[in-house]
XYZ file of C-alpha atoms in Angstrom:
674
model
C 181.734 19.435 132.522
C 183.475 15.813 133.216
C 180.868 13.228 134.407
C 182.249 11.967 137.397
C 183.214 8.408 137.983
C 180.761 5.825 139.386
C 180.934 4.628 142.043
C 182.349 0.725 142.333
C 182.534 -0.311 146.043
C 179.199 -0.781 148.359
C 181.434 1.182 150.957
C 182.206 4.457 148.555
C 178.192 4.255 148.006
C 177.417 4.435 151.491
C 179.469 6.695 152.769
C 178.443 9.258 149.726
C 174.665 8.052 150.543
C 175.325 9.845 153.358
C 176.013 12.871 151.771
C 175.001 16.348 152.425
C 174.760 17.417 148.407
C 171.700 15.668 147.142
C 173.078 15.286 144.001
C 176.267 13.140 145.446
C 173.259 10.837 146.732
C 171.395 10.240 142.914
C 175.022 9.253 141.894
C 175.037 6.698 145.058
C 171.689 5.144 144.002
C 173.424 5.176 140.317
C 176.063 3.448 140.962
C 173.603 0.724 143.033
C 172.167 -0.277 139.663
C 175.413 -1.854 138.498
C 175.584 -4.515 142.278
C 174.589 -7.114 142.507
C 170.271 -6.823 143.931
C 171.002 -7.946 147.255
C 174.496 -6.269 148.145
C 172.074 -3.100 146.873
C 168.967 -4.054 148.302
C 169.496 -2.335 151.925
C 171.053 0.133 150.558
C 168.690 1.043 147.771
C 166.344 0.988 150.537
C 167.405 3.463 152.668
C 167.958 5.905 149.442
C 164.009 5.331 149.045
C 163.686 7.098 152.869
C 166.087 9.380 151.615
C 164.624 13.203 152.109
C 164.475 14.674 148.588
C 161.926 12.971 146.511
C 164.401 13.546 143.447
C 167.125 10.477 144.944
C 163.490 8.828 146.151
C 162.256 8.473 143.078
C 165.640 7.427 141.621
C 165.736 4.579 144.578
C 161.937 3.226 143.303
C 163.672 3.224 139.106
C 166.407 1.591 140.005
C 164.004 -1.749 141.897
C 162.014 -1.434 139.063
C 164.618 -1.628 135.993
C 166.174 -5.166 138.662
C 162.859 -6.686 137.555
C 162.073 -9.428 138.369
C 162.695 -9.353 141.854
C 162.411 -12.244 143.920
C 159.350 -13.185 145.896
C 161.827 -12.045 149.596
C 163.180 -8.807 148.143
C 158.759 -8.291 147.218
C 158.786 -8.515 150.713
C 161.853 -6.723 152.324
C 159.561 -4.000 150.175
C 155.881 -4.802 151.863
C 157.969 -4.605 155.553
C 159.224 -0.797 154.629
C 155.172 -0.065 155.254
C 155.833 -0.125 158.899
C 157.787 2.358 159.129
C 156.034 5.030 160.833
C 158.396 7.588 161.601
C 159.491 7.812 157.538
C 156.875 8.935 155.221
C 159.187 9.504 152.681
C 160.488 5.802 152.914
C 156.396 4.856 152.434
C 155.410 6.621 149.489
C 157.999 4.949 147.737
C 157.122 1.444 149.113
C 153.641 2.265 148.273
C 154.673 3.757 145.217
C 156.984 0.376 144.061
C 154.181 -1.541 144.860
C 152.115 -0.025 143.274
C 154.381 -0.174 139.729
C 154.849 -3.968 140.473
C 151.358 -4.284 139.483
C 149.867 -7.929 139.378
C 153.096 -9.070 140.771
C 152.796 -7.668 143.889
C 149.340 -9.014 144.944
C 149.411 -12.197 145.800
C 152.860 -11.060 147.745
C 149.996 -8.508 149.177
C 147.172 -10.508 150.038
C 149.562 -12.783 152.702
C 149.713 -9.245 154.775
C 145.561 -8.844 155.145
C 145.937 -10.544 158.219
C 148.168 -8.954 159.268
C 148.236 -7.291 163.418
C 148.984 -4.018 162.490
C 145.801 -2.298 161.115
C 147.755 0.517 159.521
C 149.062 -1.822 157.633
C 146.782 -3.823 156.066
C 145.070 -0.062 155.419
C 148.285 0.456 153.631
C 147.939 -3.017 151.633
C 144.223 -3.347 150.676
C 144.678 0.534 149.547
C 147.900 -0.276 147.150
C 145.632 -3.441 146.001
C 142.760 -0.655 144.952
C 145.591 1.549 142.696
C 146.621 -1.603 141.807
C 142.903 -2.693 140.510
C 142.881 -6.811 140.565
C 140.293 -8.520 140.231
C 141.852 -12.137 141.819
C 142.361 -9.990 145.392
C 138.757 -9.444 145.991
C 137.762 -11.795 148.125
C 140.416 -10.462 151.136
C 139.028 -7.162 150.096
C 135.319 -8.026 151.006
C 136.402 -10.686 154.096
C 138.433 -6.843 154.955
C 135.001 -5.262 155.432
C 134.322 -7.063 158.954
C 137.660 -6.366 159.573
C 137.902 -5.130 163.249
C 139.171 -1.844 162.771
C 136.746 1.342 161.259
C 139.801 2.511 159.146
C 139.935 -1.237 157.057
C 136.798 -1.410 156.983
C 136.756 2.078 155.503
C 139.464 1.148 153.308
C 138.306 -2.585 151.952
C 135.135 -0.639 150.962
C 136.943 2.224 149.303
C 139.203 0.149 146.846
C 136.300 -2.085 145.233
C 134.972 0.090 144.733
C 138.332 1.704 142.696
C 138.702 -1.750 141.446
C 135.213 -1.557 140.261
C 134.221 -4.975 139.810
C 130.709 -6.323 139.578
C 131.040 -9.431 142.442
C 131.875 -7.012 145.039
C 128.548 -5.722 144.543
C 126.402 -7.851 146.560
C 128.647 -8.401 149.856
C 128.673 -4.390 149.361
C 124.701 -3.740 149.470
C 124.950 -6.271 153.013
C 127.041 -3.398 154.770
C 124.256 -0.873 153.966
C 122.331 -3.195 156.409
C 124.604 -2.128 159.568
C 124.736 0.736 161.516
C 128.017 3.048 161.158
C 126.780 6.122 158.697
C 131.068 6.702 157.604
C 131.336 2.875 156.948
C 127.941 3.284 154.536
C 129.004 6.890 153.319
C 131.636 5.470 151.696
C 130.510 1.923 150.712
C 127.103 4.364 148.567
C 130.485 5.563 146.851
C 131.861 2.352 145.528
C 129.206 1.505 144.585
C 128.931 4.428 142.714
C 131.477 3.718 141.243
C 131.076 -0.179 140.516
C 128.045 1.254 138.619
C 126.178 -1.128 139.060
C 122.274 -0.323 139.864
C 121.022 0.213 143.308
C 117.546 -0.902 144.274
C 115.766 1.939 144.634
C 113.964 -0.020 147.853
C 117.664 -0.162 149.478
C 118.306 3.730 148.845
C 114.971 5.834 149.564
C 115.283 4.805 153.188
C 119.336 6.669 153.920
C 117.948 10.522 152.709
C 116.913 10.516 155.608
C 120.977 10.468 156.797
C 121.755 13.990 155.720
C 125.934 12.743 156.006
C 124.469 10.387 153.209
C 122.843 11.775 150.947
C 125.585 13.206 148.507
C 126.039 9.489 147.431
C 122.521 8.833 147.821
C 121.906 11.388 144.899
C 124.708 9.682 143.114
C 123.367 5.979 143.265
C 120.153 7.590 142.011
C 121.803 9.222 139.528
C 123.257 5.707 137.922
C 120.490 3.888 139.027
C 117.715 5.427 135.831
C 114.680 3.845 137.115
C 112.134 6.627 136.584
C 110.640 6.581 140.361
C 113.888 8.098 140.718
C 113.259 11.690 138.435
C 110.642 13.354 142.044
C 113.995 11.998 144.437
C 116.342 14.111 142.683
C 113.331 17.476 141.819
C 113.162 17.559 145.800
C 116.851 17.198 146.047
C 117.698 20.121 144.633
C 116.233 21.985 147.404
C 118.470 20.102 149.919
C 119.956 22.548 151.887
C 123.591 21.769 151.936
C 126.056 22.535 148.661
C 127.559 19.309 147.715
C 123.822 17.129 148.875
C 122.371 19.920 145.493
C 124.906 19.721 143.591
C 124.632 15.869 143.461
C 121.693 15.778 142.709
C 121.267 18.705 139.779
C 124.546 15.684 138.008
C 122.204 12.895 139.426
C 119.003 14.602 137.392
C 120.780 15.439 134.847
C 122.556 12.025 134.169
C 118.846 10.524 134.392
C 117.562 12.406 131.917
C 120.148 10.779 129.646
C 119.148 7.630 130.263
C 115.339 8.639 129.992
C 115.730 10.124 126.652
C 112.745 11.118 124.821
C 109.036 11.804 126.015
C 109.815 10.093 129.498
C 112.269 12.731 130.116
C 110.277 15.289 129.084
C 107.285 13.970 131.205
C 109.155 13.553 134.271
C 112.033 15.629 134.768
C 111.799 18.799 132.233
C 108.256 19.764 132.239
C 108.863 19.563 136.769
C 111.673 21.890 136.717
C 110.103 24.091 134.182
C 107.414 24.894 137.218
C 110.408 25.906 139.094
C 111.347 28.897 137.980
C 111.096 31.618 139.627
C 110.785 29.728 143.437
C 112.698 29.897 145.880
C 114.439 25.909 145.802
C 115.776 27.834 142.802
C 117.910 30.117 144.570
C 120.146 27.718 146.208
C 121.345 26.398 142.703
C 121.542 29.899 140.979
C 124.492 29.529 144.027
C 126.855 26.527 142.134
C 126.937 28.403 138.879
C 130.313 30.155 141.072
C 131.395 27.454 141.561
C 134.354 25.564 140.284
C 133.508 22.239 139.561
C 133.402 21.468 135.392
C 131.326 18.356 136.006
C 128.052 20.246 138.726
C 128.457 23.359 136.435
C 127.059 21.698 133.240
C 124.787 20.109 135.012
C 124.181 23.608 136.306
C 123.897 25.123 133.124
C 121.599 22.511 132.022
C 119.490 22.064 134.744
C 118.964 26.222 134.591
C 118.349 26.697 130.210
C 115.880 23.694 130.804
C 114.177 25.832 133.527
C 114.281 28.897 131.747
C 115.258 30.734 134.644
C 116.327 34.514 134.019
C 117.548 34.973 137.043
C 120.726 32.511 135.842
C 121.885 35.130 133.282
C 124.335 36.942 135.645
C 126.161 33.292 136.124
C 125.763 32.137 132.401
C 127.302 34.857 131.468
C 129.917 34.393 134.431
C 130.710 30.590 133.050
C 130.883 31.803 129.838
C 134.105 32.785 130.897
C 135.707 29.130 130.398
C 135.666 27.990 126.333
C 134.866 24.334 127.646
C 131.162 25.543 129.109
C 130.617 28.189 126.599
C 127.980 25.933 124.543
C 125.923 24.123 127.474
C 125.745 28.324 128.042
C 124.566 29.249 125.001
C 122.133 26.400 124.849
C 121.206 27.749 128.231
C 120.404 31.460 126.838
C 118.390 29.119 123.872
C 116.526 27.781 126.819
C 115.456 31.339 128.510
C 114.979 33.017 125.154
C 113.924 36.692 125.009
C 113.485 37.918 128.657
C 116.934 37.505 129.309
C 117.867 40.688 126.678
C 117.683 43.421 129.726
C 119.611 41.558 131.421
C 122.193 41.458 128.136
C 121.800 44.882 126.921
C 122.439 45.538 130.827
C 124.745 43.896 131.500
C 126.684 44.354 128.096
C 128.316 48.138 128.538
C 129.873 47.511 131.583
C 131.545 44.084 130.520
C 134.685 43.147 129.655
C 135.589 42.252 125.761
C 135.707 38.497 126.438
C 131.752 38.691 127.716
C 130.781 41.648 125.274
C 132.146 38.861 123.117
C 129.463 36.355 124.138
C 126.710 38.564 124.456
C 127.175 39.659 120.821
C 127.161 35.357 120.430
C 123.794 35.409 122.373
C 122.274 37.988 120.580
C 122.937 36.231 117.198
C 121.722 32.845 118.106
C 118.599 33.707 119.673
C 117.947 36.424 117.476
C 117.782 39.194 118.845
C 117.073 41.551 116.457
C 116.615 44.106 119.473
C 120.693 43.908 119.778
C 121.551 44.351 115.822
C 122.580 48.266 116.749
C 124.745 47.016 119.341
C 125.621 44.550 117.435
C 126.798 46.866 114.509
C 128.779 48.844 117.094
C 130.614 45.984 118.147
C 132.181 46.023 114.374
C 134.310 48.819 114.780
C 135.144 47.799 118.946
C 138.866 47.815 119.425
C 138.815 44.200 120.976
C 139.219 41.676 117.426
C 137.177 38.957 119.638
C 134.585 41.548 119.627
C 134.616 41.922 116.132
C 134.845 38.590 115.414
C 132.146 37.719 116.921
C 129.584 40.479 115.844
C 130.769 39.682 112.055
C 129.560 36.607 112.989
C 126.159 37.166 114.495
C 125.685 40.491 112.563
C 125.430 37.722 109.893
C 122.807 35.168 112.232
C 120.409 39.087 112.108
C 120.305 39.619 108.851
C 119.873 42.378 108.819
C 118.935 44.300 105.349
C 123.093 45.583 103.820
C 124.552 43.097 106.337
C 126.190 41.806 103.856
C 128.148 45.091 102.839
C 128.676 45.702 106.281
C 130.823 42.418 107.315
C 132.827 42.613 104.042
C 134.063 45.720 105.622
C 136.953 43.663 107.555
C 137.538 41.466 105.200
C 140.290 43.779 105.358
C 140.811 44.013 108.912
C 144.709 43.806 110.165
C 143.459 40.821 112.814
C 143.614 38.153 110.935
C 140.918 35.732 113.689
C 138.560 38.572 112.766
C 138.914 38.990 109.219
C 138.542 35.444 109.571
C 135.326 35.541 111.335
C 133.712 38.207 108.576
C 134.703 35.260 105.632
C 133.022 33.070 107.904
C 129.430 34.982 108.040
C 129.852 36.100 104.885
C 129.928 32.465 103.807
C 126.743 32.291 106.182
C 125.072 34.882 104.347
C 125.499 33.266 101.347
C 122.047 31.722 100.768
C 120.571 34.542 102.360
C 121.896 37.356 100.569
C 123.554 35.368 97.058
C 122.208 38.221 94.681
C 124.707 40.121 97.506
C 128.022 37.785 97.938
C 127.239 37.635 93.744
C 128.000 40.534 93.451
C 131.007 40.737 95.927
C 132.598 38.432 94.338
C 132.413 39.203 91.212
C 134.246 42.710 92.692
C 136.678 40.929 95.212
C 137.656 38.697 92.016
C 139.219 41.825 90.122
C 140.404 43.716 92.520
C 144.273 44.406 92.448
C 145.007 42.624 95.666
C 145.246 39.028 95.691
C 144.459 38.786 99.503
C 140.798 39.862 98.087
C 140.857 38.096 95.355
C 141.881 35.175 97.945
C 138.917 35.657 99.706
C 136.827 35.848 96.916
C 137.561 32.636 95.335
C 136.600 31.072 99.042
C 133.724 32.257 99.089
C 132.717 31.551 95.925
C 132.255 27.751 97.280
C 129.751 28.502 99.158
C 127.574 30.102 96.125
C 128.848 26.655 94.360
C 129.533 28.593 92.017
C 132.751 26.185 89.775
C 132.651 27.902 87.092
C 133.690 31.148 87.875
C 135.999 29.321 90.289
C 137.721 27.588 87.237
C 138.291 30.494 85.920
C 140.783 31.913 89.197
C 143.196 28.787 89.085
C 144.908 30.431 86.203
C 145.322 33.711 88.383
C 148.372 35.360 88.575
C 148.710 34.909 92.535
C 149.257 31.275 94.037
C 147.720 32.009 96.778
C 144.495 32.752 94.709
C 144.423 29.472 92.802
C 145.094 27.346 95.399
C 141.684 28.921 97.228
C 140.580 27.746 93.932
C 141.515 24.952 93.895
C 140.492 23.772 97.495
C 137.017 26.046 96.466
C 136.543 23.514 93.933
C 136.801 20.652 96.134
C 134.407 22.147 98.777
C 131.882 22.760 95.261
C 131.916 19.620 95.225
C 130.624 19.091 91.160
C 132.556 16.601 89.028
C 132.513 19.169 85.911
C 135.941 20.639 88.514
C 137.727 17.632 87.296
C 139.619 19.002 84.139
C 140.404 22.566 86.326
C 141.736 20.042 89.443
C 143.632 18.009 86.833
C 145.085 21.299 85.015
C 146.222 23.008 88.864
C 148.335 19.139 89.322
C 151.057 21.047 86.684
C 150.703 24.655 88.583
C 153.627 25.264 88.923
C 153.274 26.341 92.362
C 153.234 23.594 94.067
C 151.127 24.777 97.473
C 149.220 25.194 93.963
C 149.751 20.659 93.119
C 149.311 19.935 96.302
C 146.041 21.575 97.243
C 144.980 20.278 93.738
C 146.163 16.476 94.361
C 144.235 17.041 97.657
C 141.603 18.115 96.052
C 140.925 15.261 93.499
C 141.180 12.521 96.725
C 137.737 14.658 97.808
C 135.521 14.733 94.381
C 137.762 13.176 91.722
C 136.291 9.452 91.414
C 138.181 7.167 88.826
C 139.031 10.015 86.729
C 140.893 11.680 89.119
C 143.180 7.599 89.186
C 145.553 8.596 86.451
C 145.865 12.756 86.254
C 147.098 10.558 90.746
C 149.880 8.527 89.914
C 151.022 11.425 87.352
C 150.951 13.200 90.153
C 153.500 10.081 92.098
C 156.582 11.536 89.264
C 156.346 15.016 91.053
C 159.200 17.026 92.140
C 158.282 18.322 95.278
C 157.911 15.209 98.380
C 154.417 17.122 99.777
C 153.039 17.009 95.989
C 153.926 13.272 95.940
C 152.446 13.321 100.020
C 148.895 15.157 98.687
C 148.902 12.420 95.950
C 149.385 9.304 97.316
C 146.819 10.189 100.246
C 144.345 11.437 97.689
C 145.284 7.770 95.881
C 144.714 6.328 99.647
C 141.180 8.507 99.373
C 140.068 7.026 96.214
C 140.644 3.853 97.551
C 140.834 2.269 93.974
C 142.655 -0.824 93.614
C 144.130 0.025 90.085
C 146.396 2.057 91.205
C 148.256 -0.394 93.717
C 150.476 -0.922 91.373
C 152.584 2.835 90.794
C 152.018 3.403 94.439
C 154.733 0.335 95.488
C 157.236 1.442 92.115
C 157.326 4.719 94.100
C 157.501 3.549 97.730
C 160.985 0.700 95.957
C 162.884 4.431 96.245
C 160.875 6.727 98.863
C 162.378 8.251 101.649
C 160.498 9.116 104.942
C 157.540 11.274 104.674
C 156.940 10.008 100.516
C 157.463 6.843 102.072
C 155.404 7.172 105.240
C 152.268 8.379 103.041
C 152.970 5.299 100.497
C 153.083 2.403 102.985
C 149.942 3.920 104.413
C 148.426 4.563 100.861
C 149.212 0.634 99.703
C 147.551 -0.297 103.082
C 144.581 1.717 101.975
C 144.440 -0.311 98.747
C 145.794 -3.973 99.212
C 145.666 -6.763 101.348
C 146.346 -9.705 102.181
C 149.925 -10.610 99.675
C 149.531 -6.843 97.980
C 151.168 -5.335 102.016
C 154.195 -7.303 101.613
C 155.863 -3.045 101.109
C 155.089 -2.642 104.142
C 156.413 -6.142 105.917
C 159.840 -4.925 104.143
C 159.300 -1.087 105.337
C 160.353 -3.064 108.694
C 163.858 -3.035 108.188
C 164.511 0.762 106.819
C 167.129 2.478 107.932
C 164.732 4.935 109.409
C 162.964 4.641 111.660
C 160.236 6.566 111.200
C 159.441 4.505 108.614
C 159.816 1.403 110.409
C 157.220 2.680 113.752
C 154.802 4.161 110.918
C 154.900 0.285 109.508
C 154.217 -1.050 112.427
C 151.534 1.163 113.372
C 150.492 0.166 109.856
C 150.871 -4.429 110.177
C 149.331 -3.428 113.622
C 145.727 -3.841 112.090
C 146.470 -6.157 109.386
C 146.188 -9.487 112.438
C 149.474 -10.690 113.854
C 150.698 -13.413 111.285
C 154.436 -10.681 110.527
C 154.656 -10.374 114.772
C 156.567 -13.755 114.705
C 158.760 -12.845 111.344
C 160.277 -10.174 112.570
C 159.611 -10.193 116.650
C 163.737 -10.436 117.300
C 164.556 -7.941 115.240
C 161.978 -4.990 116.248
C 163.154 -5.884 120.079
C 166.868 -5.836 119.300
C 166.850 -2.963 117.039
C 169.209 0.101 116.453
C 166.337 2.623 117.909
C 165.352 2.892 121.365
C 161.620 4.629 119.810
C 161.311 1.068 117.522
C 162.080 -1.157 120.352
C 158.702 0.429 122.440
C 156.663 1.106 120.163
C 156.964 -3.254 118.463
C 156.963 -4.157 122.519
C 153.689 -2.244 122.814
C 152.206 -3.973 119.319
C 153.680 -7.690 120.998
C 151.503 -6.656 124.549
C 148.460 -5.551 121.941
C 148.599 -8.178 119.435
C 149.534 -11.557 122.217
C 148.250 -10.198 125.409
C 150.010 -12.851 127.838
C 150.937 -14.741 125.092
C 154.128 -12.175 125.130
C 154.823 -12.337 128.968
C 157.961 -14.107 127.888
C 159.292 -12.673 124.678
C 158.506 -9.060 126.713
C 160.966 -10.446 130.218
C 163.217 -11.468 127.676
C 163.541 -7.853 126.019
C 163.473 -6.380 129.606
C 166.460 -8.464 130.625
C 168.665 -7.177 128.307
C 166.976 -3.929 127.867
C 169.244 -0.882 128.985
C 167.858 1.997 127.659
C 165.208 3.595 130.996
C 162.351 4.640 129.355
C 161.923 0.883 126.604
C 162.461 -0.832 130.774
C 160.203 1.396 132.078
C 157.445 0.836 129.238
C 157.913 -3.630 129.301
C 157.817 -3.126 132.504
C 154.568 -1.210 132.984
C 152.841 -3.624 129.927
C 154.898 -6.821 132.076
C 151.966 -5.294 134.983
C 148.926 -4.974 132.765
C 149.479 -8.501 131.308
C 150.685 -10.380 134.277
């Protein structure tokens, strides 16, 4: 498909901006990028108010790409905030000013005394999003603005900026009588994170509207005297205040720690078990806020509140909360058993799997029959959970029963069975030894592989050394991996032998293993492996040498990377960095001239951790590199290494850059540094 020709005259562009077709208007905006900015500005402003968000985005991007903008242009953008009849235009102006960053701060501050209270509020919100502390005194002054919405915006955005210098003037506002402003100030103080004195907060608990924000601040204060107030807050009739109290209580518990947390929080919570005060808290287990859910789960676990069991099971459906729920069940203990057994038959497979996990973790031997039955369920998730639970409960014959799942058609079940058998190795070593003997003599390679993986948990390096000679490459790989897990020096000979195995995957595993357990005896064999015909073996050998950290390997690594390419060269550069210092990093610096952009980016990443001495020598070639990814990568490295000293370089690079992604990256860096 042929592209539409680029429009070249402002008259054509103006006409096309009025076309009903969205794509035609977008092409018009692209055409404006090739016009002088002063002439194109009115049409770009028009496009920023277009009915299509895509057209508006293109107009904003075009203006950003025209950096640096003149002061009168920025003033024109600010004036667009007065467009009360075009919300899209106002939103585009807000986005553009926010993305201009610190360069827009001074012009924006000049409008904080504007007669238009709506404009003042927009300006304050934008300054808060930019986050520059340079406007702090003016935002503090706006706390006394005659318009209530502006005052609230000032407080809110002082919190967003998060500068502790705003703390004293915000505290002073709490002495006034405007409840909504006080609420916003408390929120802001919470975000700033400087503790609010308890004597200031306590009287504010008398106002129901403020309690949620007061509890947030109490959690940050971290004083032992906050504990009784927060414990009382667990009985708040208003949900958001109650949930704020429980989140703050758990935050305070972390800050107190140790015996103090046990005495001031855990003991009183245990005394609340079974009380009516807890009823509202239990209802919060039906919520969706992850922070609140985590706090409530922890609280009911400390209480040992068995009424929470159904709610905990529901929350545990979310993987992110499963560990916290499991810990809560530990607090509830055996009293959860009756409810768990009652719920199990009607629960779906995921919930049944969690119940089995709880039974195993809590050692609920009464659930052994339930867990055994689950090993034969149709749901793979349940079979996996029951295998692991049975290993925890460890009834007689558990190992043999779990071993029957090693051939399960579901990979996750077979892997769970392996893990379960590993866990049983310390309880039933003789049974595991017999099982491994049977498996290692199986005619099926996958069973011999299982034996090799299980032998690691028995630290049987002697038998694993024999399995390194197995006829199947997968078994040999598993045996090599298990020898590494055993971590025994006597395994080095078997691992060195595996470095010349006919299978590349075995040689890769052997190189990795020698890097983990080989010590000084592994350096020479790994150097020989650098001559392997397989690049992945070479890569593994390089990483193994890097892990050993023996500088004797450096000449061999440098010799290899002289002719290496791709992943081998990248791994080699990393190994040079791990083994050498100072002048030894010359090969890494030389790689900045490589034709492979991934190699160049890897070299930049390595050199970033070695100081700034290399930057000046390579700045111009890298900022002008033919690949956009390298230019973008180096621009980030330049900003990180030099900070504000990189501004002039980045501004020059922006003026010469043609790729929109790189332009956007550099513009963002300039905004953060400027």
